[in-house]
PDB file of N, CA, C and O in Angstrom:
ATOM      1  N   MET A   9      33.316  11.566 -10.067  1.00 50.00           N
ATOM      2  CA  MET A   9      31.989  11.894 -10.727  1.00 50.00           C
ATOM      3  C   MET A   9      31.111  10.788 -10.595  1.00 50.00           C
ATOM      4  O   MET A   9      31.308   9.900 -11.765  1.00 50.00           O
ATOM      5  N   ARG A  10      30.129  10.998 -10.079  1.00 67.00           N
ATOM      6  CA  ARG A  10      29.007   9.880  -9.973  1.00 67.00           C
ATOM      7  C   ARG A  10      27.731  10.542 -10.595  1.00 67.00           C
ATOM      8  O   ARG A  10      27.426  11.607 -10.043  1.00 67.00           O
ATOM      9  N   SER A  11      27.154   9.795 -11.306  1.00 85.00           N
ATOM     10  CA  SER A  11      25.727  10.239 -11.673  1.00 85.00           C
ATOM     11  C   SER A  11      24.879   9.851 -10.479  1.00 85.00           C
ATOM     12  O   SER A  11      25.182   9.201  -9.587  1.00 85.00           O
ATOM     13  N   ASN A  12      23.712  10.518 -10.561  1.00 86.00           N
ATOM     14  CA  ASN A  12      22.840  10.340  -9.340  1.00 86.00           C
ATOM     15  C   ASN A  12      22.130   9.009  -9.325  1.00 86.00           C
ATOM     16  O   ASN A  12      22.060   8.449  -8.356  1.00 86.00           O
ATOM     17  N   LEU A  13      21.966   8.253 -10.410  1.00 88.00           N
ATOM     18  CA  LEU A  13      21.612   6.934 -10.621  1.00 88.00           C
ATOM     19  C   LEU A  13      22.475   5.998 -10.110  1.00 88.00           C
ATOM     20  O   LEU A  13      22.181   5.047  -9.123  1.00 88.00           O
ATOM     21  N   ARG A  14      23.774   6.090 -10.341  1.00 90.00           N
ATOM     22  CA  ARG A  14      24.903   5.179  -9.706  1.00 90.00           C
ATOM     23  C   ARG A  14      24.869   5.627  -8.258  1.00 90.00           C
ATOM     24  O   ARG A  14      25.263   4.571  -7.572  1.00 90.00           O
ATOM     25  N   LEU A  15      24.786   6.689  -7.900  1.00 89.00           N
ATOM     26  CA  LEU A  15      25.113   7.012  -6.208  1.00 89.00           C
ATOM     27  C   LEU A  15      23.922   6.168  -5.793  1.00 89.00           C
ATOM     28  O   LEU A  15      23.873   5.707  -4.564  1.00 89.00           O
ATOM     29  N   LEU A  16      22.652   6.405  -6.215  1.00 90.00           N
ATOM     30  CA  LEU A  16      21.464   5.698  -5.466  1.00 90.00           C
ATOM     31  C   LEU A  16      21.602   4.061  -5.640  1.00 90.00           C
ATOM     32  O   LEU A  16      21.324   3.642  -4.599  1.00 90.00           O
ATOM     33  N   LEU A  17      22.020   3.476  -6.599  1.00 91.00           N
ATOM     34  CA  LEU A  17      22.294   2.029  -6.785  1.00 91.00           C
ATOM     35  C   LEU A  17      23.416   1.764  -5.820  1.00 91.00           C
ATOM     36  O   LEU A  17      23.194   0.586  -5.129  1.00 91.00           O
ATOM     37  N   MET A  18      24.374   2.382  -5.859  1.00 92.00           N
ATOM     38  CA  MET A  18      25.683   1.970  -4.898  1.00 92.00           C
ATOM     39  C   MET A  18      25.424   2.074  -3.428  1.00 92.00           C
ATOM     40  O   MET A  18      25.610   1.148  -2.678  1.00 92.00           O
ATOM     41  N   SER A  19      24.592   3.216  -2.932  1.00 92.00           N
ATOM     42  CA  SER A  19      24.286   3.227  -1.550  1.00 92.00           C
ATOM     43  C   SER A  19      23.191   2.239  -1.194  1.00 92.00           C
ATOM     44  O   SER A  19      23.233   1.758  -0.140  1.00 92.00           O
ATOM     45  N   ALA A  20      22.303   2.027  -2.167  1.00 92.00           N
ATOM     46  CA  ALA A  20      21.317   0.760  -1.770  1.00 92.00           C
ATOM     47  C   ALA A  20      21.993  -0.608  -1.657  1.00 92.00           C
ATOM     48  O   ALA A  20      21.657  -1.337  -0.813  1.00 92.00           O
ATOM     49  N   ALA A  21      22.808  -0.797  -2.606  1.00 94.00           N
ATOM     50  CA  ALA A  21      23.367  -2.125  -2.566  1.00 94.00           C
ATOM     51  C   ALA A  21      24.423  -2.142  -1.235  1.00 94.00           C
ATOM     52  O   ALA A  21      24.450  -3.204  -0.608  1.00 94.00           O
ATOM     53  N   THR A  22      25.082  -1.140  -1.032  1.00 94.00           N
ATOM     54  CA  THR A  22      26.035  -1.078   0.298  1.00 94.00           C
ATOM     55  C   THR A  22      25.034  -1.192   1.475  1.00 94.00           C
ATOM     56  O   THR A  22      25.427  -2.107   2.400  1.00 94.00           O
ATOM     57  N   GLY A  23      24.099  -0.797   1.670  1.00 93.00           N
ATOM     58  CA  GLY A  23      23.075  -0.851   2.645  1.00 93.00           C
ATOM     59  C   GLY A  23      22.529  -2.184   2.695  1.00 93.00           C
ATOM     60  O   GLY A  23      22.317  -2.788   3.899  1.00 93.00           O
ATOM     61  N   VAL A  24      22.142  -2.797   1.580  1.00 94.00           N
ATOM     62  CA  VAL A  24      21.644  -4.206   1.727  1.00 94.00           C
ATOM     63  C   VAL A  24      22.525  -5.242   2.239  1.00 94.00           C
ATOM     64  O   VAL A  24      22.489  -6.062   3.091  1.00 94.00           O
ATOM     65  N   LEU A  25      23.862  -5.123   1.669  1.00 94.00           N
ATOM     66  CA  LEU A  25      24.910  -5.974   2.034  1.00 94.00           C
ATOM     67  C   LEU A  25      25.198  -5.925   3.545  1.00 94.00           C
ATOM     68  O   LEU A  25      25.327  -6.965   4.299  1.00 94.00           O
ATOM     69  N   LEU A  26      25.580  -4.702   4.020  1.00 94.00           N
ATOM     70  CA  LEU A  26      25.902  -4.462   5.334  1.00 94.00           C
ATOM     71  C   LEU A  26      24.843  -4.763   6.469  1.00 94.00           C
ATOM     72  O   LEU A  26      25.090  -5.473   7.382  1.00 94.00           O
ATOM     73  N   CYS A  27      23.890  -4.231   6.068  1.00 94.00           N
ATOM     74  CA  CYS A  27      22.495  -4.328   7.171  1.00 94.00           C
ATOM     75  C   CYS A  27      22.146  -5.711   7.161  1.00 94.00           C
ATOM     76  O   CYS A  27      21.661  -6.426   7.926  1.00 94.00           O
ATOM     77  N   GLY A  28      22.099  -6.436   5.845  1.00 93.00           N
ATOM     78  CA  GLY A  28      21.517  -7.717   5.796  1.00 93.00           C
ATOM     79  C   GLY A  28      22.501  -8.871   6.463  1.00 93.00           C
ATOM     80  O   GLY A  28      22.153  -9.605   7.380  1.00 93.00           O
ATOM     81  N   PHE A  29      23.842  -8.419   6.461  1.00 94.00           N
ATOM     82  CA  PHE A  29      24.833  -9.286   7.169  1.00 94.00           C
ATOM     83  C   PHE A  29      24.498  -9.240   8.610  1.00 94.00           C
ATOM     84  O   PHE A  29      24.646 -10.063   9.403  1.00 94.00           O
ATOM     85  N   VAL A  30      24.401  -8.005   9.164  1.00 94.00           N
ATOM     86  CA  VAL A  30      24.481  -7.758  10.492  1.00 94.00           C
ATOM     87  C   VAL A  30      23.115  -8.328  10.999  1.00 94.00           C
ATOM     88  O   VAL A  30      23.204  -8.843  12.028  1.00 94.00           O
ATOM     89  N   GLY A  31      21.945  -8.070  10.385  1.00 92.00           N
ATOM     90  CA  GLY A  31      20.752  -8.810  10.570  1.00 92.00           C
ATOM     91  C   GLY A  31      20.759 -10.316  10.847  1.00 92.00           C
ATOM     92  O   GLY A  31      20.299 -10.863  11.669  1.00 92.00           O
ATOM     93  N   ALA A  32      21.508 -10.799   9.676  1.00 92.00           N
ATOM     94  CA  ALA A  32      21.528 -12.270   9.672  1.00 92.00           C
ATOM     95  C   ALA A  32      22.501 -12.715  10.934  1.00 92.00           C
ATOM     96  O   ALA A  32      22.154 -13.914  11.494  1.00 92.00           O
ATOM     97  N   LEU A  33      23.348 -12.045  11.183  1.00 92.00           N
ATOM     98  CA  LEU A  33      24.357 -12.523  12.109  1.00 92.00           C
ATOM     99  C   LEU A  33      23.616 -12.367  13.713  1.00 92.00           C
ATOM    100  O   LEU A  33      23.801 -13.130  14.592  1.00 92.00           O
ATOM    101  N   ILE A  34      22.815 -11.302  13.891  1.00 91.00           N
ATOM    102  CA  ILE A  34      22.068 -11.028  15.164  1.00 91.00           C
ATOM    103  C   ILE A  34      21.051 -12.146  15.253  1.00 91.00           C
ATOM    104  O   ILE A  34      20.755 -12.777  16.171  1.00 91.00           O
ATOM    105  N   GLY A  35      20.317 -12.555  13.892  1.00 89.00           N
ATOM    106  CA  GLY A  35      19.342 -13.573  13.930  1.00 89.00           C
ATOM    107  C   GLY A  35      19.903 -14.982  14.462  1.00 89.00           C
ATOM    108  O   GLY A  35      19.285 -15.760  15.119  1.00 89.00           O
ATOM    109  N   VAL A  36      21.064 -15.094  13.888  1.00 88.00           N
ATOM    110  CA  VAL A  36      21.725 -16.591  14.283  1.00 88.00           C
ATOM    111  C   VAL A  36      22.087 -16.723  15.669  1.00 88.00           C
ATOM    112  O   VAL A  36      22.022 -17.461  16.299  1.00 88.00           O
ATOM    113  N   ILE A  37      22.526 -15.372  16.071  1.00 89.00           N
ATOM    114  CA  ILE A  37      22.983 -15.404  17.606  1.00 89.00           C
ATOM    115  C   ILE A  37      21.750 -15.702  18.501  1.00 89.00           C
ATOM    116  O   ILE A  37      21.700 -16.304  19.579  1.00 89.00           O
ATOM    117  N   VAL A  38      20.797 -14.942  18.244  1.00 87.00           N
ATOM    118  CA  VAL A  38      19.458 -14.909  18.972  1.00 87.00           C
ATOM    119  C   VAL A  38      18.943 -16.342  18.998  1.00 87.00           C
ATOM    120  O   VAL A  38      18.246 -17.019  19.940  1.00 87.00           O
ATOM    121  N   GLY A  39      18.976 -17.042  17.767  1.00 83.00           N
ATOM    122  CA  GLY A  39      18.257 -18.274  17.537  1.00 83.00           C
ATOM    123  C   GLY A  39      18.951 -19.451  17.750  1.00 83.00           C
ATOM    124  O   GLY A  39      18.516 -20.531  17.410  1.00 83.00           O
ATOM    125  N   SER A  40      20.060 -19.418  18.368  1.00 82.00           N
ATOM    126  CA  SER A  40      20.829 -20.617  18.740  1.00 82.00           C
ATOM    127  C   SER A  40      20.271 -21.415  19.795  1.00 82.00           C
ATOM    128  O   SER A  40      19.860 -20.701  20.736  1.00 82.00           O
ATOM    129  N   GLY A  41      20.239 -22.600  19.484  1.00 78.00           N
ATOM    130  CA  GLY A  41      19.536 -23.601  20.461  1.00 78.00           C
ATOM    131  C   GLY A  41      18.095 -23.781  20.417  1.00 78.00           C
ATOM    132  O   GLY A  41      17.490 -24.267  21.417  1.00 78.00           O
ATOM    133  N   THR A  42      17.373 -23.185  19.552  1.00 79.00           N
ATOM    134  CA  THR A  42      16.045 -23.161  19.276  1.00 79.00           C
ATOM    135  C   THR A  42      15.682 -24.026  18.158  1.00 79.00           C
ATOM    136  O   THR A  42      16.406 -24.092  17.257  1.00 79.00           O
ATOM    137  N   SER A  43      14.469 -24.657  17.949  1.00 77.00           N
ATOM    138  CA  SER A  43      13.863 -25.237  16.865  1.00 77.00           C
ATOM    139  C   SER A  43      12.377 -24.838  16.716  1.00 77.00           C
ATOM    140  O   SER A  43      11.776 -24.445  17.580  1.00 77.00           O
ATOM    141  N   ILE A  44      12.023 -24.798  15.364  1.00 75.00           N
ATOM    142  CA  ILE A  44      10.679 -24.367  15.201  1.00 75.00           C
ATOM    143  C   ILE A  44       9.901 -25.549  14.370  1.00 75.00           C
ATOM    144  O   ILE A  44      10.422 -26.366  13.628  1.00 75.00           O
ATOM    145  N   LEU A  45       8.768 -26.033  14.982  1.00 75.00           N
ATOM    146  CA  LEU A  45       8.008 -27.151  14.541  1.00 75.00           C
ATOM    147  C   LEU A  45       6.970 -26.662  13.660  1.00 75.00           C
ATOM    148  O   LEU A  45       6.066 -25.677  13.941  1.00 75.00           O
ATOM    149  N   LEU A  46       6.882 -27.022  12.379  1.00 70.00           N
ATOM    150  CA  LEU A  46       5.766 -26.923  11.471  1.00 70.00           C
ATOM    151  C   LEU A  46       4.754 -28.172  11.642  1.00 70.00           C
ATOM    152  O   LEU A  46       5.092 -29.097  10.530  1.00 70.00           O
ATOM    153  N   PRO A  47       3.884 -28.061  12.196  1.00 76.00           N
ATOM    154  CA  PRO A  47       2.755 -29.346  12.147  1.00 76.00           C
ATOM    155  C   PRO A  47       2.173 -29.936  10.883  1.00 76.00           C
ATOM    156  O   PRO A  47       2.139 -30.888  10.805  1.00 76.00           O
ATOM    157  N   GLY A  48       1.729 -28.851  10.124  1.00 73.00           N
ATOM    158  CA  GLY A  48       1.110 -29.123   8.843  1.00 73.00           C
ATOM    159  C   GLY A  48       2.072 -29.837   7.946  1.00 73.00           C
ATOM    160  O   GLY A  48       1.525 -30.697   7.210  1.00 73.00           O
ATOM    161  N   LEU A  49       3.389 -29.641   7.913  1.00 69.00           N
ATOM    162  CA  LEU A  49       4.231 -30.235   6.956  1.00 69.00           C
ATOM    163  C   LEU A  49       5.184 -31.341   7.686  1.00 69.00           C
ATOM    164  O   LEU A  49       5.669 -32.023   6.976  1.00 69.00           O
ATOM    165  N   GLY A  50       5.019 -31.248   8.804  1.00 64.00           N
ATOM    166  CA  GLY A  50       5.813 -32.167   9.607  1.00 64.00           C
ATOM    167  C   GLY A  50       7.405 -32.112   9.504  1.00 64.00           C
ATOM    168  O   GLY A  50       8.085 -32.991   9.628  1.00 64.00           O
ATOM    169  N   LEU A  51       7.586 -30.768   9.616  1.00 70.00           N
ATOM    170  CA  LEU A  51       9.031 -30.335   9.407  1.00 70.00           C
ATOM    171  C   LEU A  51       9.389 -29.729  10.861  1.00 70.00           C
ATOM    172  O   LEU A  51       8.819 -29.094  11.590  1.00 70.00           O
ATOM    173  N   VAL A  52      10.744 -30.017  11.375  1.00 73.00           N
ATOM    174  CA  VAL A  52      11.319 -29.255  12.362  1.00 73.00           C
ATOM    175  C   VAL A  52      12.555 -28.462  11.529  1.00 73.00           C
ATOM    176  O   VAL A  52      13.555 -29.165  11.146  1.00 73.00           O
ATOM    177  N   ILE A  53      12.517 -27.162  11.825  1.00 75.00           N
ATOM    178  CA  ILE A  53      13.508 -26.374  11.175  1.00 75.00           C
ATOM    179  C   ILE A  53      14.227 -25.854  12.387  1.00 75.00           C
ATOM    180  O   ILE A  53      13.595 -25.528  13.421  1.00 75.00           O
ATOM    181  N   SER A  54      15.486 -25.626  12.147  1.00 77.00           N
ATOM    182  CA  SER A  54      16.396 -25.011  13.301  1.00 77.00           C
ATOM    183  C   SER A  54      16.030 -23.564  13.243  1.00 77.00           C
ATOM    184  O   SER A  54      15.983 -22.844  12.396  1.00 77.00           O
ATOM    185  N   GLY A  55      15.814 -23.044  14.542  1.00 78.00           N
ATOM    186  CA  GLY A  55      15.481 -21.798  14.803  1.00 78.00           C
ATOM    187  C   GLY A  55      16.625 -20.929  14.513  1.00 78.00           C
ATOM    188  O   GLY A  55      16.541 -19.622  13.941  1.00 78.00           O
ATOM    189  N   LEU A  56      17.865 -21.459  14.452  1.00 83.00           N
ATOM    190  CA  LEU A  56      19.159 -20.687  14.003  1.00 83.00           C
ATOM    191  C   LEU A  56      18.901 -20.203  12.550  1.00 83.00           C
ATOM    192  O   LEU A  56      19.115 -18.963  12.075  1.00 83.00           O
ATOM    193  N   LEU A  57      18.374 -21.150  11.723  1.00 85.00           N
ATOM    194  CA  LEU A  57      18.336 -20.938  10.339  1.00 85.00           C
ATOM    195  C   LEU A  57      17.141 -19.861  10.099  1.00 85.00           C
ATOM    196  O   LEU A  57      17.165 -18.946   9.207  1.00 85.00           O
ATOM    197  N   ALA A  58      16.059 -20.138  10.604  1.00 84.00           N
ATOM    198  CA  ALA A  58      14.916 -19.694  10.373  1.00 84.00           C
ATOM    199  C   ALA A  58      15.217 -18.105  10.851  1.00 84.00           C
ATOM    200  O   ALA A  58      14.698 -17.079  10.141  1.00 84.00           O
ATOM    201  N   LEU A  59      15.593 -17.812  11.943  1.00 88.00           N
ATOM    202  CA  LEU A  59      15.658 -16.401  12.382  1.00 88.00           C
ATOM    203  C   LEU A  59      16.985 -15.666  11.750  1.00 88.00           C
ATOM    204  O   LEU A  59      16.699 -14.483  11.369  1.00 88.00           O
ATOM    205  N   GLY A  60      17.835 -16.556  11.176  1.00 89.00           N
ATOM    206  CA  GLY A  60      18.973 -15.867  10.520  1.00 89.00           C
ATOM    207  C   GLY A  60      18.426 -15.388   9.192  1.00 89.00           C
ATOM    208  O   GLY A  60      18.734 -14.211   8.798  1.00 89.00           O
ATOM    209  N   ILE A  61      17.503 -16.113   8.634  1.00 91.00           N
ATOM    210  CA  ILE A  61      17.019 -15.736   7.369  1.00 91.00           C
ATOM    211  C   ILE A  61      16.080 -14.615   7.382  1.00 91.00           C
ATOM    212  O   ILE A  61      16.327 -13.491   6.704  1.00 91.00           O
ATOM    213  N   VAL A  62      15.040 -14.653   8.479  1.00 92.00           N
ATOM    214  CA  VAL A  62      14.184 -13.510   8.692  1.00 92.00           C
ATOM    215  C   VAL A  62      14.844 -12.099   9.050  1.00 92.00           C
ATOM    216  O   VAL A  62      14.502 -11.034   8.525  1.00 92.00           O
ATOM    217  N   CYS A  63      15.836 -12.282   9.922  1.00 92.00           N
ATOM    218  CA  CYS A  63      16.472 -10.998  10.454  1.00 92.00           C
ATOM    219  C   CYS A  63      17.400 -10.494   9.342  1.00 92.00           C
ATOM    220  O   CYS A  63      17.641  -9.370   9.158  1.00 92.00           O
ATOM    221  N   GLY A  64      17.980 -11.498   8.570  1.00 93.00           N
ATOM    222  CA  GLY A  64      18.807 -10.812   7.453  1.00 93.00           C
ATOM    223  C   GLY A  64      17.916 -10.241   6.224  1.00 93.00           C
ATOM    224  O   GLY A  64      18.407  -9.237   5.699  1.00 93.00           O
ATOM    225  N   LEU A  65      16.690 -10.775   6.065  1.00 94.00           N
ATOM    226  CA  LEU A  65      15.903 -10.026   5.026  1.00 94.00           C
ATOM    227  C   LEU A  65      15.301  -8.703   5.575  1.00 94.00           C
ATOM    228  O   LEU A  65      15.129  -7.712   5.000  1.00 94.00           O
ATOM    229  N   THR A  66      14.978  -8.733   6.799  1.00 95.00           N
ATOM    230  CA  THR A  66      14.500  -7.633   7.581  1.00 95.00           C
ATOM    231  C   THR A  66      15.817  -6.392   7.305  1.00 95.00           C
ATOM    232  O   THR A  66      15.530  -5.236   7.267  1.00 95.00           O
ATOM    233  N   GLY A  67      16.937  -6.823   7.855  1.00 94.00           N
ATOM    234  CA  GLY A  67      18.055  -5.949   7.752  1.00 94.00           C
ATOM    235  C   GLY A  67      18.215  -5.616   6.302  1.00 94.00           C
ATOM    236  O   GLY A  67      18.611  -4.479   6.051  1.00 94.00           O
ATOM    237  N   ALA A  68      18.191  -6.382   5.398  1.00 94.00           N
ATOM    238  CA  ALA A  68      18.367  -5.812   3.958  1.00 94.00           C
ATOM    239  C   ALA A  68      17.327  -4.969   3.456  1.00 94.00           C
ATOM    240  O   ALA A  68      17.789  -3.911   2.907  1.00 94.00           O
ATOM    241  N   VAL A  69      16.074  -5.054   3.910  1.00 95.00           N
ATOM    242  CA  VAL A  69      15.083  -3.927   3.453  1.00 95.00           C
ATOM    243  C   VAL A  69      15.303  -2.728   4.203  1.00 95.00           C
ATOM    244  O   VAL A  69      15.172  -1.656   3.535  1.00 95.00           O
ATOM    245  N   LEU A  70      15.684  -2.750   5.523  1.00 95.00           N
ATOM    246  CA  LEU A  70      15.873  -1.469   6.133  1.00 95.00           C
ATOM    247  C   LEU A  70      17.212  -1.087   5.714  1.00 95.00           C
ATOM    248  O   LEU A  70      17.356   0.315   5.604  1.00 95.00           O
ATOM    249  N   GLY A  71      18.153  -1.694   5.398  1.00 94.00           N
ATOM    250  CA  GLY A  71      19.378  -1.190   4.845  1.00 94.00           C
ATOM    251  C   GLY A  71      19.310  -0.548   3.414  1.00 94.00           C
ATOM    252  O   GLY A  71      20.018   0.576   3.309  1.00 94.00           O
ATOM    253  N   SER A  72      18.593  -0.992   2.638  1.00 94.00           N
ATOM    254  CA  SER A  72      18.355  -0.410   1.336  1.00 94.00           C
ATOM    255  C   SER A  72      17.469   0.783   1.281  1.00 94.00           C
ATOM    256  O   SER A  72      18.058   1.873   0.839  1.00 94.00           O
ATOM    257  N   THR A  73      16.556   0.987   2.335  1.00 94.00           N
ATOM    258  CA  THR A  73      15.979   2.220   2.686  1.00 94.00           C
ATOM    259  C   THR A  73      16.825   3.239   3.207  1.00 94.00           C
ATOM    260  O   THR A  73      16.697   4.318   2.782  1.00 94.00           O
ATOM    261  N   LEU A  74      17.596   2.837   4.169  1.00 94.00           N
ATOM    262  CA  LEU A  74      18.608   3.777   4.613  1.00 94.00           C
ATOM    263  C   LEU A  74      19.599   4.427   3.619  1.00 94.00           C
ATOM    264  O   LEU A  74      19.863   5.485   3.513  1.00 94.00           O
ATOM    265  N   GLY A  75      20.014   3.336   2.797  1.00 93.00           N
ATOM    266  CA  GLY A  75      20.912   3.763   1.797  1.00 93.00           C
ATOM    267  C   GLY A  75      20.271   4.700   0.914  1.00 93.00           C
ATOM    268  O   GLY A  75      20.967   5.705   0.392  1.00 93.00           O
ATOM    269  N   LEU A  76      19.109   4.369   0.286  1.00 93.00           N
ATOM    270  CA  LEU A  76      18.285   5.488  -0.617  1.00 93.00           C
ATOM    271  C   LEU A  76      18.113   6.632  -0.020  1.00 93.00           C
ATOM    272  O   LEU A  76      18.291   7.840  -0.637  1.00 93.00           O
ATOM    273  N   LEU A  77      17.855   6.712   1.341  1.00 94.00           N
ATOM    274  CA  LEU A  77      17.678   7.978   2.075  1.00 94.00           C
ATOM    275  C   LEU A  77      18.901   8.780   1.950  1.00 94.00           C
ATOM    276  O   LEU A  77      18.932  10.032   1.968  1.00 94.00           O
ATOM    277  N   ILE A  78      20.057   8.146   2.349  1.00 92.00           N
ATOM    278  CA  ILE A  78      21.360   8.842   2.701  1.00 92.00           C
ATOM    279  C   ILE A  78      21.725   9.310   1.017  1.00 92.00           C
ATOM    280  O   ILE A  78      22.112  10.549   0.975  1.00 92.00           O
ATOM    281  N   ALA A  79      21.496   8.606   0.248  1.00 90.00           N
ATOM    282  CA  ALA A  79      21.901   9.068  -1.345  1.00 90.00           C
ATOM    283  C   ALA A  79      21.026  10.138  -1.785  1.00 90.00           C
ATOM    284  O   ALA A  79      21.323  11.017  -2.257  1.00 90.00           O
ATOM    285  N   ALA A  80      19.598  10.225  -1.330  1.00 90.00           N
ATOM    286  CA  ALA A  80      18.753  11.445  -1.658  1.00 90.00           C
ATOM    287  C   ALA A  80      19.288  12.516  -0.952  1.00 90.00           C
ATOM    288  O   ALA A  80      19.349  13.657  -1.588  1.00 90.00           O
ATOM    289  N   ILE A  81      19.637  12.495   0.325  1.00 89.00           N
ATOM    290  CA  ILE A  81      20.307  13.609   1.075  1.00 89.00           C
ATOM    291  C   ILE A  81      21.452  14.227   0.421  1.00 89.00           C
ATOM    292  O   ILE A  81      21.624  15.267   0.330  1.00 89.00           O
ATOM    293  N   ILE A  82      22.216  13.317  -0.069  1.00 87.00           N
ATOM    294  CA  ILE A  82      23.508  13.772  -0.796  1.00 87.00           C
ATOM    295  C   ILE A  82      23.235  14.513  -2.008  1.00 87.00           C
ATOM    296  O   ILE A  82      23.813  15.604  -2.350  1.00 87.00           O
ATOM    297  N   ILE A  83      22.267  13.979  -2.652  1.00 85.00           N
ATOM    298  CA  ILE A  83      21.911  14.420  -4.086  1.00 85.00           C
ATOM    299  C   ILE A  83      21.335  15.888  -3.976  1.00 85.00           C
ATOM    300  O   ILE A  83      21.688  16.736  -4.674  1.00 85.00           O
ATOM    301  N   LEU A  84      20.471  15.917  -2.899  1.00 87.00           N
ATOM    302  CA  LEU A  84      19.676  17.146  -2.904  1.00 87.00           C
ATOM    303  C   LEU A  84      20.660  18.407  -2.189  1.00 87.00           C
ATOM    304  O   LEU A  84      20.134  19.530  -2.261  1.00 87.00           O
ATOM    305  N   THR A  85      21.602  17.885  -1.433  1.00 85.00           N
ATOM    306  CA  THR A  85      22.427  19.111  -0.612  1.00 85.00           C
ATOM    307  C   THR A  85      23.677  19.445  -1.468  1.00 85.00           C
ATOM    308  O   THR A  85      24.292  20.566  -1.141  1.00 85.00           O
ATOM    309  N   ARG A  86      24.104  18.678  -2.424  1.00 78.00           N
ATOM    310  CA  ARG A  86      25.332  19.360  -3.188  1.00 78.00           C
ATOM    311  C   ARG A  86      25.155  20.090  -3.887  1.00 78.00           C
ATOM    312  O   ARG A  86      24.097  20.426  -4.498  1.00 78.00           O
ATOM    313  N   ARG A  87      25.978  21.062  -4.354  1.00 70.00           N
ATOM    314  CA  ARG A  87      25.878  22.217  -5.149  1.00 70.00           C
ATOM    315  C   ARG A  87      25.516  21.762  -6.652  1.00 70.00           C
ATOM    316  O   ARG A  87      25.797  20.591  -7.219  1.00 70.00           O
ATOM    317  N   ARG A  88      24.849  22.615  -7.397  1.00 64.00           N
ATOM    318  CA  ARG A  88      24.345  22.170  -8.550  1.00 64.00           C
ATOM    319  C   ARG A  88      25.552  22.263  -9.609  1.00 64.00           C
ATOM    320  O   ARG A  88      25.326  21.584 -10.565  1.00 64.00           O
ATOM    321  N   ASN A  89      26.267  22.853  -9.633  1.00 56.00           N
ATOM    322  CA  ASN A  89      27.564  23.052 -10.558  1.00 56.00           C
ATOM    323  C   ASN A  89      28.426  22.012 -10.226  1.00 56.00           C
ATOM    324  O   ASN A  89      29.519  21.796 -10.911  1.00 56.00           O
ATOM    325  N   TYR A  90      28.520  21.213  -9.166  1.00 53.00           N
ATOM    326  CA  TYR A  90      29.529  20.232  -8.816  1.00 53.00           C
ATOM    327  C   TYR A  90      29.105  18.959  -9.403  1.00 53.00           C
ATOM    328  O   TYR A  90      27.742  18.427  -8.970  1.00 53.00           O
ATOM    329  N   PRO A  91      29.809  18.177 -10.131  1.00 54.00           N
ATOM    330  CA  PRO A  91      29.054  16.836 -10.704  1.00 54.00           C
ATOM    331  C   PRO A  91      29.133  15.701  -9.841  1.00 54.00           C
ATOM    332  O   PRO A  91      29.953  15.580  -8.888  1.00 54.00           O
TER     333      PRO A  91
END
């Protein structure tokens, strides 16, 4: 017996964790062997780190949206007398 709020939160959190991890992993693989130069700050950042963070955050946003969409479909399609 899950309430609607708990179902929404659990599916959003699951989507964030899974898709964020997959996005970060893809970003790390794609960004291997690259570096990013920030001339105004005088920094050289590993492309591996930068793309891992950016792709991980993108995956987290898309994963939470997908998780909320799936939870909304479950809530709207289940029977009204079933808790």
